[in-house]
Every structure is written in C-alpha cells, then in structure tokens.
Coordinates of C-alpha atoms and ligand atoms in Angstrom, one line a residue:
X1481 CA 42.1 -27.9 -26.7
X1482 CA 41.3 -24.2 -27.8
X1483 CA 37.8 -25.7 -29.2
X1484 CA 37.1 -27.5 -25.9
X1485 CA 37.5 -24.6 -23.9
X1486 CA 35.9 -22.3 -26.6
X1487 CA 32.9 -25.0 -26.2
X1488 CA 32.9 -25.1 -22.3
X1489 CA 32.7 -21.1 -22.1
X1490 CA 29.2 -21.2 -24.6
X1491 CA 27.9 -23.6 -22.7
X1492 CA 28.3 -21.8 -19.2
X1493 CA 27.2 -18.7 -21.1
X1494 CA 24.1 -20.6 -22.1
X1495 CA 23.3 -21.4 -19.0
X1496 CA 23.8 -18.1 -17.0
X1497 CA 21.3 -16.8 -19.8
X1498 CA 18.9 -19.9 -19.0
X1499 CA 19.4 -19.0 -15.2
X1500 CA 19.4 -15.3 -15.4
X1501 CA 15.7 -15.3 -17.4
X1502 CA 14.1 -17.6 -14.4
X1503 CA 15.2 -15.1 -11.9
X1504 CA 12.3 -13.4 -10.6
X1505 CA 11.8 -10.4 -8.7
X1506 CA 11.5 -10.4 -5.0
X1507 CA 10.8 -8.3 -1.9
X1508 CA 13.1 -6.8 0.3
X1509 CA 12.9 -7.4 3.9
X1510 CA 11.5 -3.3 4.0
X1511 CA 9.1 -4.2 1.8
X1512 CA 8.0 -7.6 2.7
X1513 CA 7.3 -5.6 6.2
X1514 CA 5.3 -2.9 4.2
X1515 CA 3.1 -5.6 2.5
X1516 CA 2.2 -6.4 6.3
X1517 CA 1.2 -2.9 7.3
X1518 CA -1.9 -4.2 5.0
X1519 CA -3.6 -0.8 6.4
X1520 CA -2.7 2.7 8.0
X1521 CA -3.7 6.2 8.0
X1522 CA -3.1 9.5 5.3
X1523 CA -3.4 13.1 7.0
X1524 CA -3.7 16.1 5.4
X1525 CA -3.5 19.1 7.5
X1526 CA -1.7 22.6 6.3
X1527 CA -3.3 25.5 5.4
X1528 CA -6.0 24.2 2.6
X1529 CA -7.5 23.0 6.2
X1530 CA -8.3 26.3 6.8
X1531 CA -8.9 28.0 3.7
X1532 CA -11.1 25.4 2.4
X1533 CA -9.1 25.1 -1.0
X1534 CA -7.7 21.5 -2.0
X1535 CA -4.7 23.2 -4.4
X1536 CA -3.3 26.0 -2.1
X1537 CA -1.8 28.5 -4.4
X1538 CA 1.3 29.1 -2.1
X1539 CA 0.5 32.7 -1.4
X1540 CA -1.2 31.9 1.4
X1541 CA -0.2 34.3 4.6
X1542 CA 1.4 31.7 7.1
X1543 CA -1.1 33.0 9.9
X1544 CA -3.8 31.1 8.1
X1545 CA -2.1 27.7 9.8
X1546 CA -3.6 28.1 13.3
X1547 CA -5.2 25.0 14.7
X1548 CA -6.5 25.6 18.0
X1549 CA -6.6 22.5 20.1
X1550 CA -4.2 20.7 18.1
X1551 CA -3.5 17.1 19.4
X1552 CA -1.3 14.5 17.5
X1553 CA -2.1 11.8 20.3
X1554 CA -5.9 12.3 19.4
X1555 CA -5.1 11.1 16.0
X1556 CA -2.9 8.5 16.9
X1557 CA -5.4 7.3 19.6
X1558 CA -8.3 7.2 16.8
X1559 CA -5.4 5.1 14.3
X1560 CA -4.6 2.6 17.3
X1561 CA -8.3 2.0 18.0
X1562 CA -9.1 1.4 14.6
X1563 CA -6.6 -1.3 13.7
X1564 CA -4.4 1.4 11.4
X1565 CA -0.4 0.5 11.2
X1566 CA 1.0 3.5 10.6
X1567 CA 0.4 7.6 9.9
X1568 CA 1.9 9.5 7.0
X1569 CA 0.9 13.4 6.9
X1570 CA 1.7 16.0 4.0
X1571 CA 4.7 17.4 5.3
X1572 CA 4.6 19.7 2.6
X1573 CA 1.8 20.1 0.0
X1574 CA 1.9 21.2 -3.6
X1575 CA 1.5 25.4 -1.6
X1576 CA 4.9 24.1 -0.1
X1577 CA 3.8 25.0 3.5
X1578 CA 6.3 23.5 5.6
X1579 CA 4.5 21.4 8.9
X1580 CA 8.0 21.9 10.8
X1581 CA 10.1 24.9 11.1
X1582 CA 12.6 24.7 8.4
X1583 CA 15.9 25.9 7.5
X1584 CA 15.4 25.8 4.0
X1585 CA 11.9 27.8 3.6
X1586 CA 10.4 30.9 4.7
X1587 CA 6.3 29.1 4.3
X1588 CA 6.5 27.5 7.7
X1589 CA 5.1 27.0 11.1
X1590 CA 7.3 29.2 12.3
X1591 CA 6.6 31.8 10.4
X1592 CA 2.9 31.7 11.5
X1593 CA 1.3 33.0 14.9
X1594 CA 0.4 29.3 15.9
X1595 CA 2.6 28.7 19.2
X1596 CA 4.0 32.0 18.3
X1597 CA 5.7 30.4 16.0
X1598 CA 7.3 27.5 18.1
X1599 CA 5.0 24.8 17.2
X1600 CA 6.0 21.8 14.9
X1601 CA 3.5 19.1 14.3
X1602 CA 6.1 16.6 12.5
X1603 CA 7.4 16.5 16.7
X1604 CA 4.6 16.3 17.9
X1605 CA 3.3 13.7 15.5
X1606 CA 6.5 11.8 15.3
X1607 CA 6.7 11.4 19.0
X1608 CA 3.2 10.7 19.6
X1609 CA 3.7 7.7 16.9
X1610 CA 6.4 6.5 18.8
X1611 CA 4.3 6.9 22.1
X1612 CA 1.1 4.6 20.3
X1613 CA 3.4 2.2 18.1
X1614 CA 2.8 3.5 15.3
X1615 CA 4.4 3.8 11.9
X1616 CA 5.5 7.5 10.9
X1617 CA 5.6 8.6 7.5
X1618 CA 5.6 11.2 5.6
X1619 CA 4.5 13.6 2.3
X1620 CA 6.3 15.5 0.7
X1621 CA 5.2 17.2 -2.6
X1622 CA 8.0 18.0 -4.7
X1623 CA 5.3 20.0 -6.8
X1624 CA 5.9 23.4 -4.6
X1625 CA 4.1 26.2 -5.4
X1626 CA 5.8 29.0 -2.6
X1627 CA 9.4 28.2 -2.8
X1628 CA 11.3 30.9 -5.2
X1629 CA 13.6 28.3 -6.2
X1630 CA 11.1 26.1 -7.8
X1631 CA 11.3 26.1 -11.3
X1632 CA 15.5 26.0 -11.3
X1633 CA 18.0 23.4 -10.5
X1634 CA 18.7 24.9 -7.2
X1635 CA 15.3 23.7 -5.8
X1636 CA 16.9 20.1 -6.4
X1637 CA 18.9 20.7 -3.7
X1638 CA 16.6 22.4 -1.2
X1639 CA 13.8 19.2 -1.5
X1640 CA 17.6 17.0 -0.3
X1641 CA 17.8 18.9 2.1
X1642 CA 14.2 19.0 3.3
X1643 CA 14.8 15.1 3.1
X1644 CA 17.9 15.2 5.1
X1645 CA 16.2 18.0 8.2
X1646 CA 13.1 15.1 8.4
X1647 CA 15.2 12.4 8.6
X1648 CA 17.5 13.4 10.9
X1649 CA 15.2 15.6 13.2
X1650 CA 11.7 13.2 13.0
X1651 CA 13.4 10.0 11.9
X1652 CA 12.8 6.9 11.6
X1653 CA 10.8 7.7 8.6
X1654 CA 8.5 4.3 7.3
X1655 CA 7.5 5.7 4.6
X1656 CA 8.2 8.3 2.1
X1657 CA 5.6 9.7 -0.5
X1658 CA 6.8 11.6 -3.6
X1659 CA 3.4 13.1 -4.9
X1660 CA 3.4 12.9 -9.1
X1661 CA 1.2 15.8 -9.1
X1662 CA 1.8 19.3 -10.7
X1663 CA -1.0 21.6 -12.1
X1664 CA 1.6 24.8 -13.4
X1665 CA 0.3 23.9 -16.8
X1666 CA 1.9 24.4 -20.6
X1667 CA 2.8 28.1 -19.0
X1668 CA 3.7 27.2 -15.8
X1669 CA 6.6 26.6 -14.0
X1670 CA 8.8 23.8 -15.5
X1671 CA 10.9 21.8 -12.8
X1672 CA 13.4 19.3 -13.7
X1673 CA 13.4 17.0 -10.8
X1674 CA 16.7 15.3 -10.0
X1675 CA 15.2 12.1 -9.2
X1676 CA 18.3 10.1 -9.1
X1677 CA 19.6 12.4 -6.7
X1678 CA 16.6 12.5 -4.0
X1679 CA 16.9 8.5 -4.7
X1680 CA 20.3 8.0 -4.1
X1681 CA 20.5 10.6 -0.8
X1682 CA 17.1 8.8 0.8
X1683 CA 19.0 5.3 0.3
X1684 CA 21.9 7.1 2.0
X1685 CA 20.2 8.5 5.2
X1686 CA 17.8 6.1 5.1
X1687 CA 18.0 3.0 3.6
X1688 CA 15.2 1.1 5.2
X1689 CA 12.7 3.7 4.3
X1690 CA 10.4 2.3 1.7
X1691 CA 9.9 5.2 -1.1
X1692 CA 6.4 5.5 -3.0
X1693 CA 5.6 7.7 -6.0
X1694 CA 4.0 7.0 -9.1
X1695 CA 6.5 4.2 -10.0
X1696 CA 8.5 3.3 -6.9
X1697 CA 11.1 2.7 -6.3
X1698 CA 9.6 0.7 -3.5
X1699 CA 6.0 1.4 -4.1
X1700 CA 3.9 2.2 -6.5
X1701 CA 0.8 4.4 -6.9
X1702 CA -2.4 2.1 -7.7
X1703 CA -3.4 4.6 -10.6
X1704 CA -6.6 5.9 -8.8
X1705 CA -8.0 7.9 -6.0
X1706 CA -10.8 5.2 -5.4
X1707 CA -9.3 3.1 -3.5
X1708 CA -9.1 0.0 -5.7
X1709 CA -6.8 -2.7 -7.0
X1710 CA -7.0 -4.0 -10.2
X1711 CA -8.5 -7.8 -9.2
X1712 CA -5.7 -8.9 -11.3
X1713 CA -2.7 -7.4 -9.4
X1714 CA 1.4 -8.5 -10.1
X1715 CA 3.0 -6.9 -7.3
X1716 CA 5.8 -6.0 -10.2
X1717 CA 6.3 -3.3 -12.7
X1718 CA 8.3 -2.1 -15.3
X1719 CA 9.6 1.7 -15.0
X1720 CA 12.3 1.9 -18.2
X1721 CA 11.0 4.6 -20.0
X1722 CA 8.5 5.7 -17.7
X1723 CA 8.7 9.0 -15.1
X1724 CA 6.8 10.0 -12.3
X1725 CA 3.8 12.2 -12.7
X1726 CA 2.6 12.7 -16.6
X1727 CA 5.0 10.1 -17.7
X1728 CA 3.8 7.1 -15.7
X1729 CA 2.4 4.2 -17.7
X1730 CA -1.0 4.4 -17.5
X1731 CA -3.3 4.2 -15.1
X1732 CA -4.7 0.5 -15.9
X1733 CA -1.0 -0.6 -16.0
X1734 CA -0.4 0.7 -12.6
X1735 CA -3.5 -1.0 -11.3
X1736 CA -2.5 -4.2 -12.4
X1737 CA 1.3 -4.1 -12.6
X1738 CA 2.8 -6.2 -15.4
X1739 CA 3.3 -9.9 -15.1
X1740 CA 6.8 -9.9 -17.0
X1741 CA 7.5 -6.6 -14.6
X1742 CA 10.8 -6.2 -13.3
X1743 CA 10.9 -5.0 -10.3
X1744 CA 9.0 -5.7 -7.6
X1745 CA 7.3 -2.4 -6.5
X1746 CA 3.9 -3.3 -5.1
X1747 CA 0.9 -0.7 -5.3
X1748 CA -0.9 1.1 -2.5
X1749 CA -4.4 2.3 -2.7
X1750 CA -4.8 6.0 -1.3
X1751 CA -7.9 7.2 -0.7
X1752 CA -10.1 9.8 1.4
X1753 CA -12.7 8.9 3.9
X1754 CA -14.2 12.2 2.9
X1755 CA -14.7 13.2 -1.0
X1756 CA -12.1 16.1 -0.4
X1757 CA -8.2 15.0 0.7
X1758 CA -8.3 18.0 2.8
X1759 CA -10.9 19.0 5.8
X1760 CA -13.9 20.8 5.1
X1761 CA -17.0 21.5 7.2
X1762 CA -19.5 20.8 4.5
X1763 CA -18.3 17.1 3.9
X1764 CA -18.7 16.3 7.5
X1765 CA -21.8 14.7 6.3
X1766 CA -20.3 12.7 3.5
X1767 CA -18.2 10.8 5.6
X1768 CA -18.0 7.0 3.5
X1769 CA -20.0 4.6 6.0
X1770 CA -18.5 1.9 7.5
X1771 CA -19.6 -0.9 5.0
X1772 CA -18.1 1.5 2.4
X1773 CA -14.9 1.2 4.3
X1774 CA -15.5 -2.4 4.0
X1775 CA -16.0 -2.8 0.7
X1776 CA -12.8 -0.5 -0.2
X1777 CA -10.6 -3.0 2.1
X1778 CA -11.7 -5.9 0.1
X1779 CA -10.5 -4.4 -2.9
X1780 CA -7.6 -3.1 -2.0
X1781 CA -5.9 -5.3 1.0
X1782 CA -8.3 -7.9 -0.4
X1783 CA -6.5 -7.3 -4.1
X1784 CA -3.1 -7.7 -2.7
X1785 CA -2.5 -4.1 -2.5
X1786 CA -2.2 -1.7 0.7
X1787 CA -4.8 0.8 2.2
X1788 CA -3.9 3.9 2.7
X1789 CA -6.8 5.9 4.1
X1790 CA -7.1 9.6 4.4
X1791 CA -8.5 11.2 7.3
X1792 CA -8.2 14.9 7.6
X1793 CA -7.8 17.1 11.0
X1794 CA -10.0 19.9 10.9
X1795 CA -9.5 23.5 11.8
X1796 CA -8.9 22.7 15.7
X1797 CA -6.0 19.6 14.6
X1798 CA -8.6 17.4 15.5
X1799 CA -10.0 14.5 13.6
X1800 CA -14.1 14.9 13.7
X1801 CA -16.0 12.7 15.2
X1802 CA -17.9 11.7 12.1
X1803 CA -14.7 9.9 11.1
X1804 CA -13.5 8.7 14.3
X1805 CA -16.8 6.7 14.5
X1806 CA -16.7 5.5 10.6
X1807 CA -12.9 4.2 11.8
X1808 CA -14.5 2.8 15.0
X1809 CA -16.8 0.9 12.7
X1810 CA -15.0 -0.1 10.0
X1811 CA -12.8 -1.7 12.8
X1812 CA -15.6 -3.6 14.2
X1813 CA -16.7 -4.9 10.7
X1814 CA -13.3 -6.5 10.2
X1815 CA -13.0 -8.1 13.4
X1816 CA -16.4 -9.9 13.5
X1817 CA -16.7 -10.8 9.8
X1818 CA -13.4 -12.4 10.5
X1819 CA -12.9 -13.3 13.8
X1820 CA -13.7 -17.0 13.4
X1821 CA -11.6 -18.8 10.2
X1822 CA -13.8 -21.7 9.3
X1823 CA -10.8 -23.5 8.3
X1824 CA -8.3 -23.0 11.0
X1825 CA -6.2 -26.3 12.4
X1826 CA -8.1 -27.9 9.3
X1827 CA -6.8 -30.9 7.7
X1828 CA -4.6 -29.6 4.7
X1829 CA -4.0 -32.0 2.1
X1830 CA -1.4 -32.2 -1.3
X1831 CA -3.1 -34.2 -3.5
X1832 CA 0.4 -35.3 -6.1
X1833 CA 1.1 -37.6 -8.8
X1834 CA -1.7 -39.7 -7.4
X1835 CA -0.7 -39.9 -4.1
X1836 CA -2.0 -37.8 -0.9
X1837 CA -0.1 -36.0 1.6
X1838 CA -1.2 -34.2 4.8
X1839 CA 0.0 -30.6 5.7
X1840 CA -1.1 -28.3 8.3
X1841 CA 1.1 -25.4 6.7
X1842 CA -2.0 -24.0 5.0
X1843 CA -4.2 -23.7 8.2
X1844 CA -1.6 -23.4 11.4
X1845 CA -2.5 -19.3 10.8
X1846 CA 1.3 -18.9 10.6
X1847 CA 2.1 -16.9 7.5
X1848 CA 6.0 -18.2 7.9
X1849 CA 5.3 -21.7 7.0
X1850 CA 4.0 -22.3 3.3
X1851 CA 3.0 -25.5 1.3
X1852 CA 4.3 -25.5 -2.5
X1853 CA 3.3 -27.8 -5.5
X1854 CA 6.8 -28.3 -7.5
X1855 CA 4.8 -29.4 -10.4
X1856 CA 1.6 -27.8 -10.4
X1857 CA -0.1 -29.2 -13.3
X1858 CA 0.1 -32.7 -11.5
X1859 CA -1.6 -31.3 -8.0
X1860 CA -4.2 -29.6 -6.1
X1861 CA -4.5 -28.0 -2.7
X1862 CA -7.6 -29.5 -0.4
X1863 CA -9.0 -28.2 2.6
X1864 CA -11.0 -30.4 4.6
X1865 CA -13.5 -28.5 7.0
X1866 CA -14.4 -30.9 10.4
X1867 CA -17.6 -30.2 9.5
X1868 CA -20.3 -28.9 6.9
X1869 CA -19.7 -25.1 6.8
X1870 CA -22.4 -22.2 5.3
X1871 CA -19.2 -20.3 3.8
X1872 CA -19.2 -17.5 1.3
X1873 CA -15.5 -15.6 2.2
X1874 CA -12.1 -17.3 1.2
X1875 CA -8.7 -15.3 2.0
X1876 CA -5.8 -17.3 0.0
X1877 CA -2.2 -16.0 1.2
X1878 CA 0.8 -17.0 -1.0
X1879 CA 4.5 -16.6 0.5
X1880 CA 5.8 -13.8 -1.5
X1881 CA 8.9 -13.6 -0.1
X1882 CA 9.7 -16.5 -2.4
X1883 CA 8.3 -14.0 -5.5
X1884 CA 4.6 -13.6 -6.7
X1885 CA 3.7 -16.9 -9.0
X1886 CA 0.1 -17.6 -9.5
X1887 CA -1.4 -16.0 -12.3
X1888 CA -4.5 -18.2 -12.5
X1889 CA -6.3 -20.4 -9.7
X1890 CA -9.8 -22.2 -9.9
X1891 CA -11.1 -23.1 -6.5
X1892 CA -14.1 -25.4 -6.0
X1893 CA -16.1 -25.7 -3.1
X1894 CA -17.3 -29.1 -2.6
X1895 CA -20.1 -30.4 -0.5
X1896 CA -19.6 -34.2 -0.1
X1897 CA -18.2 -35.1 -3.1
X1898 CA -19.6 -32.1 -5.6
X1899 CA -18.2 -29.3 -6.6
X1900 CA -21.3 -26.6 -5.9
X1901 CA -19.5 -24.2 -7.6
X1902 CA -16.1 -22.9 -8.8
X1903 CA -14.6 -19.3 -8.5
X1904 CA -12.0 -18.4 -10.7
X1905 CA -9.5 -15.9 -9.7
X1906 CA -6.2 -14.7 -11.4
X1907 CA -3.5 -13.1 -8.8
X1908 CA -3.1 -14.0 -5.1
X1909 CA 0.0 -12.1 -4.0
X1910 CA -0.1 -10.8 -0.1
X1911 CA -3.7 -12.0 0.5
X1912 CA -6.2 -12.4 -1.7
X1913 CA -9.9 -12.1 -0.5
X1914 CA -12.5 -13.9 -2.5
X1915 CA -16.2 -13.4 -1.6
X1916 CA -19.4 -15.3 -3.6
X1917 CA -22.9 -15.8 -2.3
X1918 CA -23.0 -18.4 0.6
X1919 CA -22.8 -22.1 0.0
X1920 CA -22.9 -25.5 2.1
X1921 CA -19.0 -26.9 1.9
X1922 CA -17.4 -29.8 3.5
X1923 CA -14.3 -29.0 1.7
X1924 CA -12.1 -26.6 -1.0
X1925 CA -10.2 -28.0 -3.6
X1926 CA -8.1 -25.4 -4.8
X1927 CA -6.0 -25.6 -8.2
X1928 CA -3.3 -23.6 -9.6
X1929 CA -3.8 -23.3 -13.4
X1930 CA -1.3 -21.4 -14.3
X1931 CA 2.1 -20.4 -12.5
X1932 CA 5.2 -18.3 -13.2
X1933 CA 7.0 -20.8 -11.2
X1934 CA 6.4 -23.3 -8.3
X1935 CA 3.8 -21.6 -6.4
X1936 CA 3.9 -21.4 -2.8
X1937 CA 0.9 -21.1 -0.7
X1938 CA 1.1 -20.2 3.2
X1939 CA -2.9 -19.7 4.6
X1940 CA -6.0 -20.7 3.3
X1941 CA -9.0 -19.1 5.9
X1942 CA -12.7 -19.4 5.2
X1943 CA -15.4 -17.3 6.8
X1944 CA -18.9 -16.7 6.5
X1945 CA -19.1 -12.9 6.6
X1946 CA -22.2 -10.8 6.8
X1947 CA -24.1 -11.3 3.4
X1948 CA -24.9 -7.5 3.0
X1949 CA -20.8 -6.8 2.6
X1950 CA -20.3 -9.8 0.2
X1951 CA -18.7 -7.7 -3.1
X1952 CA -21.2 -7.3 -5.7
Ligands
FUL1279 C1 -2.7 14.1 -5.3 C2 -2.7 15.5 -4.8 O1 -2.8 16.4 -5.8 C3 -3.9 15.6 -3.9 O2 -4.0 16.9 -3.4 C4 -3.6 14.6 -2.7 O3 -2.5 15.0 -1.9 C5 -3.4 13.2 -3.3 C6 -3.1 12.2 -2.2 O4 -2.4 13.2 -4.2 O5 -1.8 13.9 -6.3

C-alpha cells in the first residue's frame, strides 16, 4: 500500500512539474489596458526649461521656475487633437525640483516667485487630464541631485513619501516612471535605493498603477532614446540578477525581451520630438517632421511596444507651435494611411487537417474575439479580399491576454493562385505592423511557423499606405 501511495504522490509531482513549465506569463488587466494606450505624451518642464541645461545641477535658485502663461489645458488640448492617450510629466528631475509644493523638500514651486509661490502644475495638469480624458502620469527621478538626504538611507523614505503626497493629492496616477539614470560618478554620491520598499508602498496606495523603470515591474525601458523596438520583441523579461539603472541587462536584451522571460513586463519606447528632452529655443527648428513621427510609430507601436513621445513646454508653459503642428500632422498621417482596412468584413478562413472553416474573428475589427490554430503545424490563416487589392501595409494583432506565442510567421500574399511574395516576420504581440513595397493581392495566406503555444490571432487589417512612409 505504502508503495502505491509513494507511486501516486511522484506521479502528481510529475505532473505539477509538467504543468508548472507550460505556464506562461500573462498580462494583468492594468497592463493589458497599457498595451492599448498604444501612444501618449512625455513632458519635461522644471527648471532645465529655463536654464537651457538637460542635467540641472540641483543648485538652481527656485526663481528660475517661472513660466509665464502657463496652461496645462493647452497641452492637453494639443494631446487630445493629436490622438495621444495619456500625459506623464517629470514631477521631479534628476536637480530634484519639485513641480508641486511639497512637504518633504525645500526645491519646489513654492519656494519660487511663480504664483508667489502658490502655483502647482501637478493640479493644474492633473485636473486638466481629467477635464480632456486623458491619462495622467508621472516622473519621478529617484536620481536627486538637491535633496540633502540623498546619498543616506533616509532619502528612502522621503522618495515614499513623495509617492504617497502624489498619489493621494493628484491621484489616479496611470503611470509611474522610475528614471535608471544617475551621473554622480565613481566619486559621487552613492544611493542605495530601497526598491522593494517604493515597490511594495506603490502596490499599496496604488495598486492599479502600472510602474515602468528599466526592468519593470510592469514596464520596461526599450533600451534606447530612439524610439525603437527591436523588430523581434517578447513582451517578457527576465530581471533575477538584474537592477535598475547600470545593472540592467543590456540594452539589446531590453529591446527584444527574452523569449524564455518570466515575467511579462512589456517595453515602451520614449523619445523626444526635439533632439533635447527638455525645451530649448535653438531646437525649435529641429522639430522631427511628421513622416519622422511616422516612421518612429511603425517601429515602436508597429513593434508591439508603446510610444511615449516627448514634447517639451517652453519658457511661457506652452508647447510651441512647431510641435503642435508636427503632432497635428503626425495625427493626420495615421488616420489617412489607415483609415480604410482593405480587409475589413473579409472572408476569414482556417484552413485544418485538410479541411476549411470560415471565421470572421480575424476581420470583425473587434480585438475581443480571436481565431486560434490548436495545432499549428497542420494549419494556416487565409484572408480572402472581395476583390484584387494594390496593398503594401499588413497590421497582424494576436490576443495577448491569452500570453504572447508566435515567434515566427511567414505570410504570403497571393494574387489568384500565386504567392507574389512572402514576408517573414518573427514576433506579433499587441500589433504588429508589416510594410513591403506594393503588390496586386487577392488574398493572404498567413502561417505560423513556430509557436510557444497555440497561437491566437484576433485582427488581420491590410492597407495601402502612402509609398513615401513604407519602412525602408
Ligand atoms: C533619461 C534622463 O537622464 C533624461 O534626462 C530624460 O529624462 C530621459 C527620459 O531619461 O534617463
């Protein structure tokens, strides 16, 4: 009897071993909403906007800060009109310059002669999110380059309770960004962060806040200012080993996640619209053009990844108009190039073990419903157009709340019955945008090569965008 039982227990062991190595990661509901913010604003505003420097030293007099026709709604009007999700301004940045008035610093608004003192732009910016519909987030270096407790364990406690003031006072917070950066330097000030403990108090106060830094938890940093995904792009990483700023695997990893990775902790792609993060007047001719805009949404939303573009306020808390009408633009480029999907209410078909089945999952332009190949070595996706379509734009979508499976896809477009050509791609993951130069199709075969597990798909759209933005 003892054997039996002895017997029995390896055998469930075995399995729940079995079991526990298929388990693959998977969003949470915070972050399956983050991958669908696809695109939303960075601002940079403190006192670099007015001293011209990127790195403020921290020894800044506060009466530098002194924007005078600040207006949040201007910025949030500008995000609105161009299509952006959300807005996350640098609270804080590395000179520790506090946006809002608080308790726990002496470098704040307050302390400067802008609203003699009384001004706050986290209010004003948090309500005028709220007033637009927009997302607020926010920046906060823990790099701090004023605060005399930087450098001891004590500082620990006053970034918690910088936390704690925004939460409760501008709350809800979408997002919050932990900055890896620090320039002290061999002889610099050394900070040992308590990461668990701004972790664990930020999933107390606010659990669904979705917390990015290098390495996550929730998101991770894309591992360069460019603006770019890798093309291959796992939406999961591994962090064992790894810490935030010079101890973050490197910067290829970060690009690409890792296929094995995990947890799922998705990157975003930060970038400036300007070559500087923070205003100055000499760049207001080097504003990126609109196609540039483009070409940076293609790789980075277009990758799988998120866009977070930077648009600075200058000296007056206004955004210039230079990068209002790039925005403007950049809008317009998006909703013509795809405005009409070539292949919506298309006929779907699962081609299976020999036999055919119709689906209109992959074309109702309903990201909830998805069509799935158990077995995918045995079956291809088709898309049958209603007619002969010039085409060079495909956006595949797979249903990652079900995980992130496809790891290799080749997808033929076919014109009657030939193939006229055949793209290879590796990751899908949120959306996946694949552009070629133009070609005649009828239909789109599309066949997963390699899966981690049954892969899901939930839209296939087609488009025939301007040939000039095509990715080179
Ligand atoms: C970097 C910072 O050092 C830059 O100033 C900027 O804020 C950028 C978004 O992150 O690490």
């Amino acid at each position: 009897m003892k054997h039996y039982l002895f017997i029995l227990f390896l055998c469930c062991s075995l399995i729940s071993i079995g079991q526990k190595k298929q388990i693959q990661p998977r969003p949470n509901n915070y972050q399956l909403a983050w991958h669908d913010m696809e695109y939303y604003l960075f601002v940079h505003f403190g006192p670099n906007t007015f001293t011209g420097k990127e790195w403020g030293e921290g020894i800044e007099p506060e009466d530098i800060f002194n924007p005078t026709e600040l207006d949040c709604k201007q910025w949030c009007r500008i995000a609105k009109a161009a299509g952006a999700k959300g807005i996350i301004i640098t609270a804080k940045h590395h000179d520790g310059f506090c946006l809002w008035p608080s308790k726990f610093s002496k470098h704040t608004v307050r302390e400067s002669k802008w609203k003699n003192g009384k001004g706050d732009v986290l209010r004003e910016l948090s309500n005028a999110c709220k007033q637009y519909g927009l997302k607020f987030g926010v920046y906060l270096s823990p790099w701090d380059r004023n605060h005399p407790d930087y450098g001891t364990n004590k500082y620990n406690g006053v970034f918690v309770n910088m936390m704690k003031e925004i939460i409760k006072n501008y709350g809800p917070i979408w997002e919050m960004w932990w900055d890896g950066a620090n320039g002290e330097g061999p002889n610099g000030k050394k900070q040992i962060y308590n990461w668990r403990l701004f972790e664990n108090t930020m999933r107390s106060i606010a659990p669904q806040t979705v917390i990015f830094s290098d390495i996550g938890p929730d998101i991770r940093w894309v591992g360069n200012e460019n603006g770019f995904a890798g093309k291959t792009n796992w939406n999961l990483l591994d962090t064992v080993g790894f810490k935030r700023g010079e101890g973050a695997p490197p910067n290829d990893t970060l690009q690409q996640g890792n296929y094995w990775g995990k947890n799922w902790i998705p990157a975003e792609c930060d970038v400036s619209i300007r070559p500087g993060w923070f205003y100055h007047k000499e760049e207001d001719a080097k504003v990126k053009p609109p196609h540039q805009l483009f070409e940076l949404y293609l790789k980075s939303v277009g990758r799988g990844a998120n866009l977070l573009l930077n648009v600075p306020p200058d000296e007056r808390g206004l955004i210039n108009g230079n990068d209002s009408t790039a925005l403007l633009e950049f809008k317009k480029l998006r909703e013509d190039n795809f405005n009409t999907n070539l292949a919506l209410k298309a006929r779907g078909e699962l081609h299976y073990k020999g036999i055919i089945y119709s689906t209109n999952k992959l074309t109702d332009n309903n990201t909830a419903t998805s069509e799935t190949i158990p077995d995918y070595k045995q079956g291809v996706f088709w898309i049958k157009l209603k007619q002969e379509e010039k085409i060079n734009c495909i956006v595949l979508q797979e249903a990652i709340d079900k995980g992130q499976q496809i790891s290799r896809a080749k997808i033929s477009l076919i014109n009657g019955s030939q193939p006229v050509e055949n793209l290879n791609i590796t990751t899908v993951g949120h959306k996946r945008i694949i552009t070629f130069p133009a070609q005649l199709v009828s239909a789109i075969r599309i066949q997963i090569e390699d899966a981690k597990a049954a892969p899901f798909l939930s839209e296939v759209g087609v488009y025939l965008i301007d040939e000039k933005l095509v990715e080179q």
